[in-house]
Amino acid sequence: MTTSESRIAVYTGSFDPITLGHINVIQRSARLVDRLIVGIGVNVEKSAMFSPEERVELVTKATSQFKNVEVHAFSGLAVQFVRNCGARVMIRGVRPLTDLAAEFTMMMANRHLDPGIETVFLMADEEFAHVSSTLIKQIAALASDEMLARFVPREIIPALRDHLPK
């Protein structure tokens, strides 16, 4: 299969930090396509815990078991990144109701920016529906490693601990 015939999708987000909900969406997305690119962008509305380079490293570590997944940072518009990757599908992970209004607005804007890119929404499985990077930032200082492992991949917990305010 040539690159032009392969099914490529891009899952964009800030992944600051990556959660088990993100992993759930990545795993399920990777089954649908030949190549899944996780695009780590910068959300100007949020203050980041990790630099884009650190997030690439953490997401790469957390997704190493998925052979058709690669991770890249990007700046600028997500639709431009998707197009530059040679993809026509953008994956967006959503949680029940909390994300839908903002995601719908973004999808409509993306359609105006590049009508050739389709957005596919995947809802994280029920057990992860409440997990967000914001929640992790709120509880990390108070939770034990065992507690955190219910929300984030174990391999990122040391980095998470290193980035907590002293």
PDB file of C-alpha atoms in Angstrom, residues 11 14-27 50 58-59 62-63 66 95 124 127-137 148-156 160:
ATOM      1  CA  TYR A  11      -5.384  12.977  16.836  1.00  0.00           C
ATOM      2  CA  SER A  14      -2.424  19.441  24.165  1.00  0.00           C
ATOM      3  CA  PHE A  15      -1.891  16.204  26.167  1.00  0.00           C
ATOM      4  CA  ASP A  16      -0.632  18.170  29.182  1.00  0.00           C
ATOM      5  CA  PRO A  17      -0.330  15.583  30.647  1.00  0.00           C
ATOM      6  CA  ILE A  18      -1.507  12.565  28.697  1.00  0.00           C
ATOM      7  CA  THR A  19      -4.247  10.642  30.531  1.00  0.00           C
ATOM      8  CA  LEU A  20      -5.667   7.133  30.337  1.00  0.00           C
ATOM      9  CA  GLY A  21      -8.635   8.695  28.507  1.00  0.00           C
ATOM     10  CA  HIS A  22      -6.232   9.889  25.799  1.00  0.00           C
ATOM     11  CA  ILE A  23      -4.636   6.435  25.680  1.00  0.00           C
ATOM     12  CA  ASN A  24      -8.077   4.863  25.286  1.00  0.00           C
ATOM     13  CA  VAL A  25      -8.848   7.110  22.294  1.00  0.00           C
ATOM     14  CA  ILE A  26      -5.383   6.497  20.792  1.00  0.00           C
ATOM     15  CA  GLN A  27      -5.724   2.728  21.109  1.00  0.00           C
ATOM     16  CA  PHE A  50       5.123  20.395  30.313  1.00  0.00           C
ATOM     17  CA  LEU A  58       5.868  11.421  27.500  1.00  0.00           C
ATOM     18  CA  VAL A  59       3.262  10.595  24.853  1.00  0.00           C
ATOM     19  CA  ALA A  62       3.020   6.051  26.870  1.00  0.00           C
ATOM     20  CA  THR A  63       2.089   4.902  23.344  1.00  0.00           C
ATOM     21  CA  PHE A  66       1.080   0.876  19.436  1.00  0.00           C
ATOM     22  CA  ARG A  95     -15.978  13.491  27.201  1.00  0.00           C
ATOM     23  CA  ALA A 124     -13.454   7.863  25.781  1.00  0.00           C
ATOM     24  CA  GLU A 127     -14.394   4.572  32.972  1.00  0.00           C
ATOM     25  CA  PHE A 128     -12.321   7.481  31.590  1.00  0.00           C
ATOM     26  CA  ALA A 129     -15.104   9.931  30.750  1.00  0.00           C
ATOM     27  CA  HIS A 130     -14.421  12.096  33.791  1.00  0.00           C
ATOM     28  CA  VAL A 131     -10.627  12.212  33.389  1.00  0.00           C
ATOM     29  CA  SER A 132      -9.040  15.411  32.099  1.00  0.00           C
ATOM     30  CA  SER A 133      -5.554  16.884  32.159  1.00  0.00           C
ATOM     31  CA  THR A 134      -6.956  19.711  34.300  1.00  0.00           C
ATOM     32  CA  LEU A 135      -8.188  17.179  36.865  1.00  0.00           C
ATOM     33  CA  ILE A 136      -4.751  15.553  36.960  1.00  0.00           C
ATOM     34  CA  LYS A 137      -3.093  18.919  37.623  1.00  0.00           C
ATOM     35  CA  LEU A 148      -2.616   8.626  39.929  1.00  0.00           C
ATOM     36  CA  ALA A 149      -2.200   5.343  38.033  1.00  0.00           C
ATOM     37  CA  ARG A 150      -6.011   5.201  37.817  1.00  0.00           C
ATOM     38  CA  PHE A 151      -5.884   8.331  35.656  1.00  0.00           C
ATOM     39  CA  VAL A 152      -2.513   8.503  33.871  1.00  0.00           C
ATOM     40  CA  PRO A 153      -0.049   5.988  32.416  1.00  0.00           C
ATOM     41  CA  ARG A 154       2.342   4.782  35.134  1.00  0.00           C
ATOM     42  CA  GLU A 155       5.376   5.680  33.037  1.00  0.00           C
ATOM     43  CA  ILE A 156       4.589   9.410  33.214  1.00  0.00           C
ATOM     44  CA  LEU A 160       4.417  14.482  36.727  1.00  0.00           C
TER      45      LEU A 160
END
